[in-house]
Amino acid sequence: MNEFDLIYDLIAPAAGHRDDVLLGIGDDGALLRQPPGEALAVVADTLVAGRHFPLDMAAEDIGWRAAAVNLSDLAAMGATPRWATLALTFPEADEAWLRSFVRGLMTCFERAGVALVGGDTTRGPLTITVQAMGSVPLEQSLTRRGAQPGDLVFVSGTLGDAAGGLAQWHASETHRSLELRERFTRPQPRVALGQALRGLASACIDVSDGLLADLGHIAEGSRVGMRITAVRLPLSTALRESFDAPVALRCAATGGDDYELAFTAPAGEAERILGLDDESCPVTCIGEVVAGEAVVLCAADGATIDLGPGGFQHF
Ligand code: ADP
Ligand code: MG
């Protein structure tokens, strides 16, 4: 199969339909109808084999992950996901691999109602770039900029699971928790929560590099500091059963890849925010926004906990 057969036989039929796709895969570009009055939210993320996912990760999981990490960025903007493009570089035309990859990618996109509207296909080391697009009323968009001293800091779901799953993946002789592993292979973008936080959260980010590092981006964008209480960090039973308490805390505070939403809101909105908490998407208050610029992790007695160098950084 050459690359064009691959696109038309495998990718195009799975691309999904939306009424606002005026022209999808098959021409030089796509034509899309944007809802009047809304801002276009655009995000992109590249996954490089061996760097962003283990080389032995299943093709279907890679596809899911490539979609999910982008939907997570749209969620953190408060946007409604609509469209995506896929720039795919792979070593050889392996039909079985590609079929599984597309199944994982499109399953994740279908759940969010996203149509694949174009892309590019090239030969080379396995690298996947997805660009996702959505829309949000400009005045309700969520950014890193609006946190104010006195606001509370919240996070969705549980933290550290993906980092724990990845650590177990790489360790040779160890108990492996399927639950933790799936937090890495199948991140669940918090799309509904992001939209529910429109006009409610003062700042928002998705946790991809690690909680403290990502809260640091809100702190920088908003020119504020934060105090985060370690015992309040939501840890799953699976993480607590798999690791000693200090390791679990380090995973939760600095491990990346959770794709939960971390956000701030005025204290007066706390009730409405905690009202969004449900079984599928817990919401926990983990600290407060203060004047200053540092994000500090504190023990219950207020003493600072130093975990050493922060979250995961590429360079
Ligand atoms: P061009 O040469 O004009 O850039 P291509 O031959 O690369 O066009 O692509 C033909 C059509 O297939 C375009 O609509 C493009 O968006 C789509 N396409 C190519 N690769 C992919 C891919 N990996 N995923 C989705 N659509 C793709
Ligand atoms: Mg062209």
Coordinates of C-alpha atoms and ligand atoms in Angstrom, one line a residue:
M1 CA 0.0 0.0 0.0
N2 CA 1.3 3.4 -0.8
E3 CA 0.6 6.4 1.5
F4 CA -2.3 7.7 -0.5
D5 CA -4.1 4.3 -0.5
L6 CA -3.5 4.3 3.3
I7 CA -5.1 7.7 3.7
Y8 CA -8.1 7.0 1.6
D9 CA -8.7 3.4 2.5
L10 CA -8.1 3.6 6.3
I11 CA -8.2 7.2 7.5
A12 CA -10.8 9.0 5.4
P13 CA -13.7 6.5 6.0
A14 CA -13.1 6.7 9.8
A15 CA -12.8 10.5 9.8
G16 CA -16.3 11.2 11.3
H17 CA -19.0 13.6 10.1
R18 CA -20.0 17.0 11.3
D19 CA -22.4 19.5 9.6
D20 CA -19.9 22.3 10.1
V21 CA -17.3 20.5 7.9
L22 CA -17.9 22.0 4.5
L23 CA -15.0 20.1 2.9
G24 CA -13.0 17.4 4.7
I25 CA -10.2 15.0 3.7
G26 CA -9.4 14.8 0.0
D27 CA -8.7 18.3 -1.2
D28 CA -5.8 20.7 -0.6
G29 CA -7.3 21.8 2.6
A30 CA -10.5 21.6 4.7
L31 CA -13.3 24.2 4.9
L32 CA -14.9 24.6 8.2
R33 CA -17.8 26.7 9.5
Q34 CA -17.1 28.4 12.8
P35 CA -20.0 29.3 15.1
P36 CA -20.7 33.0 14.7
G37 CA -19.3 35.1 17.6
E38 CA -17.1 32.4 19.0
A39 CA -13.3 32.4 19.2
L40 CA -11.5 29.5 17.4
A41 CA -9.3 27.6 19.9
V42 CA -6.4 25.8 18.3
V43 CA -4.0 23.4 20.0
A44 CA -1.3 21.0 18.7
D45 CA 0.8 18.3 20.3
T46 CA 3.5 16.0 18.9
L47 CA 4.2 12.5 20.2
V48 CA 7.7 11.1 19.4
A49 CA 8.1 7.3 19.8
G50 CA 10.5 6.5 22.7
R51 CA 10.3 10.0 24.0
H52 CA 6.6 10.6 24.7
F53 CA 5.5 7.0 24.8
P54 CA 7.4 3.6 25.3
L55 CA 8.4 1.9 22.0
D56 CA 6.3 -1.2 23.0
M57 CA 3.1 0.8 23.5
A58 CA 0.2 -0.7 21.5
A59 CA -0.8 1.2 18.3
E60 CA -4.4 1.6 19.5
D61 CA -3.2 3.2 22.7
I62 CA -0.8 5.5 20.8
G63 CA -3.8 6.7 18.7
W64 CA -6.0 7.3 21.7
R65 CA -3.2 9.2 23.5
A66 CA -2.5 11.4 20.5
A67 CA -6.1 12.5 20.4
A68 CA -6.6 12.7 24.1
V69 CA -3.7 15.0 24.9
N70 CA -5.0 17.5 22.4
L71 CA -8.6 17.3 23.6
S72 CA -7.1 18.0 27.1
D73 CA -5.6 21.2 25.9
L74 CA -9.0 22.3 24.4
A75 CA -10.6 21.3 27.7
A76 CA -8.2 23.6 29.6
M77 CA -9.3 26.5 27.3
G78 CA -13.0 25.7 28.1
A79 CA -13.5 25.0 24.4
T80 CA -16.0 22.8 22.6
P81 CA -13.9 20.4 20.5
R82 CA -14.9 20.2 16.8
W83 CA -12.2 19.3 14.3
A84 CA -8.7 17.9 14.1
T85 CA -5.8 17.3 11.7
L86 CA -3.3 14.5 11.8
A87 CA 0.3 14.7 10.6
L88 CA 1.6 11.2 10.7
T89 CA 5.2 10.1 10.1
F90 CA 5.9 6.4 10.2
P91 CA 8.7 4.1 9.1
E92 CA 6.8 1.8 6.7
A93 CA 3.3 1.3 5.6
D94 CA 2.2 -1.3 8.1
E95 CA -1.5 -1.7 7.5
A96 CA -2.3 -3.6 10.8
W97 CA -0.5 -1.0 12.9
L98 CA -2.2 1.8 11.1
R99 CA -5.7 0.2 11.4
S100 CA -5.2 -0.1 15.2
F101 CA -3.8 3.4 15.5
V102 CA -6.7 4.9 13.6
R103 CA -9.2 3.0 15.8
G104 CA -7.7 4.4 19.0
L105 CA -7.5 7.9 17.6
M106 CA -11.0 8.0 16.2
T107 CA -12.6 6.3 19.2
C108 CA -11.3 9.1 21.4
F109 CA -12.3 11.8 18.9
E110 CA -15.8 10.3 18.4
R111 CA -16.5 10.5 22.1
A112 CA -15.9 14.2 21.9
G113 CA -17.7 14.6 18.6
V114 CA -14.5 15.6 16.7
A115 CA -14.2 15.1 13.0
L116 CA -10.8 14.5 11.4
V117 CA -10.6 17.0 8.5
G118 CA -7.1 16.6 7.0
G119 CA -3.5 16.0 7.7
D120 CA -0.2 14.9 6.1
T121 CA 1.5 11.6 5.7
T122 CA 5.2 11.1 5.5
R123 CA 7.8 8.4 5.9
G124 CA 10.4 8.6 8.8
P125 CA 10.8 7.8 12.5
L126 CA 7.4 7.3 14.1
T127 CA 6.1 10.8 15.0
I128 CA 2.5 11.9 15.4
T129 CA 1.3 15.5 15.4
V130 CA -2.3 16.2 16.1
Q131 CA -3.8 19.6 15.8
A132 CA -7.3 20.0 17.4
M133 CA -9.7 22.9 17.0
G134 CA -12.7 24.0 18.9
S135 CA -14.7 27.1 19.8
V136 CA -15.4 29.1 22.9
P137 CA -17.2 32.4 23.5
L138 CA -14.1 34.7 23.9
E139 CA -15.2 36.2 27.2
Q140 CA -15.7 32.8 28.7
S141 CA -12.5 31.2 27.6
L142 CA -10.2 29.8 30.3
T143 CA -6.5 30.9 30.3
R144 CA -3.5 30.9 32.6
R145 CA -3.9 34.6 33.4
G146 CA -6.8 35.3 35.7
A147 CA -5.9 33.9 39.1
Q148 CA -6.1 36.4 42.0
P149 CA -4.8 36.2 45.6
G150 CA -7.6 34.8 47.7
D151 CA -8.8 32.4 45.0
L152 CA -8.8 28.7 45.8
V153 CA -6.9 26.1 43.8
F154 CA -8.7 22.9 42.6
V155 CA -7.8 19.8 40.6
S156 CA -9.9 17.2 38.9
G157 CA -9.6 13.4 39.3
T158 CA -6.5 11.8 41.0
L159 CA -2.9 12.8 40.5
G160 CA 0.3 10.8 40.0
D161 CA -1.3 7.7 38.5
A162 CA 0.1 8.0 35.0
A163 CA 3.6 8.6 36.4
G164 CA 3.2 5.6 38.7
G165 CA 2.1 3.5 35.8
L166 CA 5.0 4.6 33.7
A167 CA 7.5 3.9 36.5
Q168 CA 6.1 0.4 36.8
W169 CA 6.3 -0.1 33.0
H170 CA 10.0 0.6 33.1
A171 CA 10.8 -1.3 36.2
S172 CA 11.8 -5.0 35.6
E173 CA 10.6 -6.9 38.6
T174 CA 7.6 -5.2 40.1
H175 CA 3.9 -5.5 40.7
R176 CA 2.1 -3.8 37.8
S177 CA -1.2 -2.1 38.3
L178 CA -3.4 -2.2 35.2
E179 CA -5.3 0.8 36.5
L180 CA -2.2 2.9 36.8
R181 CA -1.0 1.8 33.3
E182 CA -4.3 2.8 31.8
R183 CA -4.0 6.2 33.2
F184 CA -0.9 6.6 31.0
T185 CA -2.2 4.8 27.9
R186 CA -5.8 6.1 28.0
P187 CA -5.9 9.6 29.5
Q188 CA -9.5 10.9 29.8
P189 CA -9.6 14.5 28.6
R190 CA -11.8 16.5 31.0
V191 CA -13.8 18.1 28.1
A192 CA -17.1 18.4 30.0
L193 CA -15.5 19.9 33.1
G194 CA -13.6 22.5 31.0
Q195 CA -16.9 23.7 29.5
A196 CA -18.6 23.7 32.9
L197 CA -15.8 25.9 34.2
R198 CA -16.5 28.7 31.7
G199 CA -17.2 31.9 33.5
L200 CA -16.5 30.1 36.8
A201 CA -12.7 29.4 36.9
S202 CA -10.4 32.4 37.0
A203 CA -7.5 30.4 35.4
C204 CA -7.1 26.9 34.1
I205 CA -4.4 24.5 32.8
D206 CA -4.2 20.8 32.1
V207 CA -1.7 18.7 34.1
S208 CA 0.7 17.4 31.5
D209 CA 4.2 18.2 32.9
G210 CA 3.3 17.7 36.6
L211 CA 1.0 19.5 39.0
L212 CA 3.6 21.9 40.5
A213 CA 5.2 22.7 37.2
D214 CA 1.8 23.4 35.6
L215 CA 0.5 25.4 38.5
G216 CA 3.7 27.4 38.1
H217 CA 2.5 28.3 34.6
I218 CA -0.7 29.7 36.0
A219 CA 1.3 31.5 38.7
E220 CA 3.6 33.1 36.1
G221 CA 0.7 34.0 33.7
S222 CA -1.3 35.5 36.6
R223 CA 1.6 37.0 38.5
V224 CA 0.6 35.3 41.7
G225 CA 1.9 32.6 44.1
M226 CA 0.2 29.5 45.5
R227 CA 0.2 27.4 48.6
I228 CA -0.7 23.8 47.9
T229 CA -1.4 21.4 50.9
A230 CA 0.2 18.0 50.3
V231 CA -2.3 16.0 52.3
R232 CA -5.1 17.4 50.2
L233 CA -3.7 16.0 46.9
P234 CA -6.2 13.4 45.6
L235 CA -4.4 10.0 45.4
S236 CA -6.0 6.9 44.0
T237 CA -6.1 3.7 46.0
A238 CA -4.1 2.0 43.3
L239 CA -1.2 4.6 43.6
R240 CA -1.2 4.4 47.4
E241 CA -1.1 0.6 47.3
S242 CA 1.7 0.5 44.7
F243 CA 4.1 3.0 46.2
D244 CA 5.4 4.2 49.6
A245 CA 3.8 7.5 50.7
P246 CA 6.8 9.7 49.8
V247 CA 7.0 8.2 46.3
A248 CA 3.3 8.5 45.8
L249 CA 3.4 12.2 46.9
R250 CA 6.3 12.8 44.4
C251 CA 4.3 11.2 41.6
A252 CA 1.2 13.3 42.4
A253 CA 3.1 16.6 42.8
T254 CA 5.6 16.3 40.0
G255 CA 4.7 13.4 37.8
G256 CA 3.3 14.4 34.4
D257 CA 0.8 12.8 32.0
D258 CA -2.3 12.9 34.3
Y259 CA -4.3 15.2 31.9
E260 CA -6.5 16.4 34.8
L261 CA -7.5 20.0 35.0
A262 CA -5.9 22.3 37.6
F263 CA -7.7 25.6 38.1
T264 CA -8.4 28.5 40.3
A265 CA -11.6 30.2 41.3
P266 CA -12.8 32.9 43.7
A267 CA -13.6 31.4 47.1
G268 CA -17.3 32.5 46.6
E269 CA -17.6 30.0 43.7
A270 CA -16.3 27.1 45.8
E271 CA -19.7 25.6 46.4
R272 CA -20.6 25.7 42.7
I273 CA -17.3 24.2 41.8
L274 CA -17.5 21.4 44.3
G275 CA -21.0 20.8 43.0
L276 CA -19.4 19.7 39.7
D277 CA -17.7 16.8 41.6
D278 CA -19.1 13.4 40.7
E279 CA -18.0 9.8 40.6
S280 CA -16.6 10.1 37.1
C281 CA -14.9 13.4 37.7
P282 CA -14.0 14.2 41.3
V283 CA -13.0 17.8 42.1
T284 CA -10.8 18.6 45.1
C285 CA -9.7 21.9 46.6
I286 CA -5.9 21.6 47.2
G287 CA -4.8 25.1 48.2
E288 CA -5.0 28.8 47.7
V289 CA -3.7 31.6 45.6
V290 CA -1.4 34.1 47.4
A291 CA 0.5 37.2 46.5
G292 CA 4.0 36.5 45.3
E293 CA 5.3 34.2 42.6
A294 CA 6.3 30.8 44.1
V295 CA 4.2 27.7 44.1
V296 CA 4.9 26.1 47.5
L297 CA 3.9 22.6 48.6
C298 CA 3.1 22.6 52.4
A299 CA 2.7 20.1 55.1
A300 CA -0.5 20.2 57.3
D301 CA 1.3 22.4 59.8
G302 CA 2.2 24.9 57.1
A303 CA 5.9 23.9 56.8
T304 CA 7.3 23.9 53.3
I305 CA 8.0 20.5 51.6
D306 CA 10.9 20.6 49.2
L307 CA 10.6 17.8 46.5
G308 CA 13.8 19.0 44.7
P309 CA 13.7 19.8 41.0
G310 CA 10.1 20.2 39.8
G311 CA 8.1 18.4 37.1
F312 CA 9.1 16.8 33.9
Q313 CA 11.0 19.0 31.5
H314 CA 12.1 18.2 28.0
F315 CA 15.1 20.4 27.8
Ligands
ADP1 P1 -1.3 17.9 -0.6 O1 -0.3 17.3 -1.5 O2 -2.2 18.9 -1.3 O3 -0.7 18.5 0.6 P2 -1.9 15.3 0.3 O4 -1.8 14.4 -0.8 O5 -0.8 15.4 1.3 O6 -2.3 16.8 -0.2 O7 -3.2 14.9 1.1 C1 -4.4 14.7 0.4 C2 -5.6 14.8 1.4 O8 -5.5 13.8 2.4 C3 -5.7 16.2 2.1 O9 -7.0 16.5 2.2 C4 -5.0 15.9 3.4 O10 -5.5 16.8 4.4 C5 -5.4 14.5 3.6 N1 -4.5 13.8 4.5 C6 -3.2 13.4 4.2 N2 -2.6 12.8 5.2 C7 -3.6 12.6 6.2 C8 -3.6 12.1 7.5 N3 -2.5 11.5 8.0 N4 -4.7 12.1 8.2 C9 -5.8 12.8 7.7 N5 -5.8 13.3 6.4 C10 -4.7 13.3 5.7
MG2 MG -2.1 20.5 -2.1

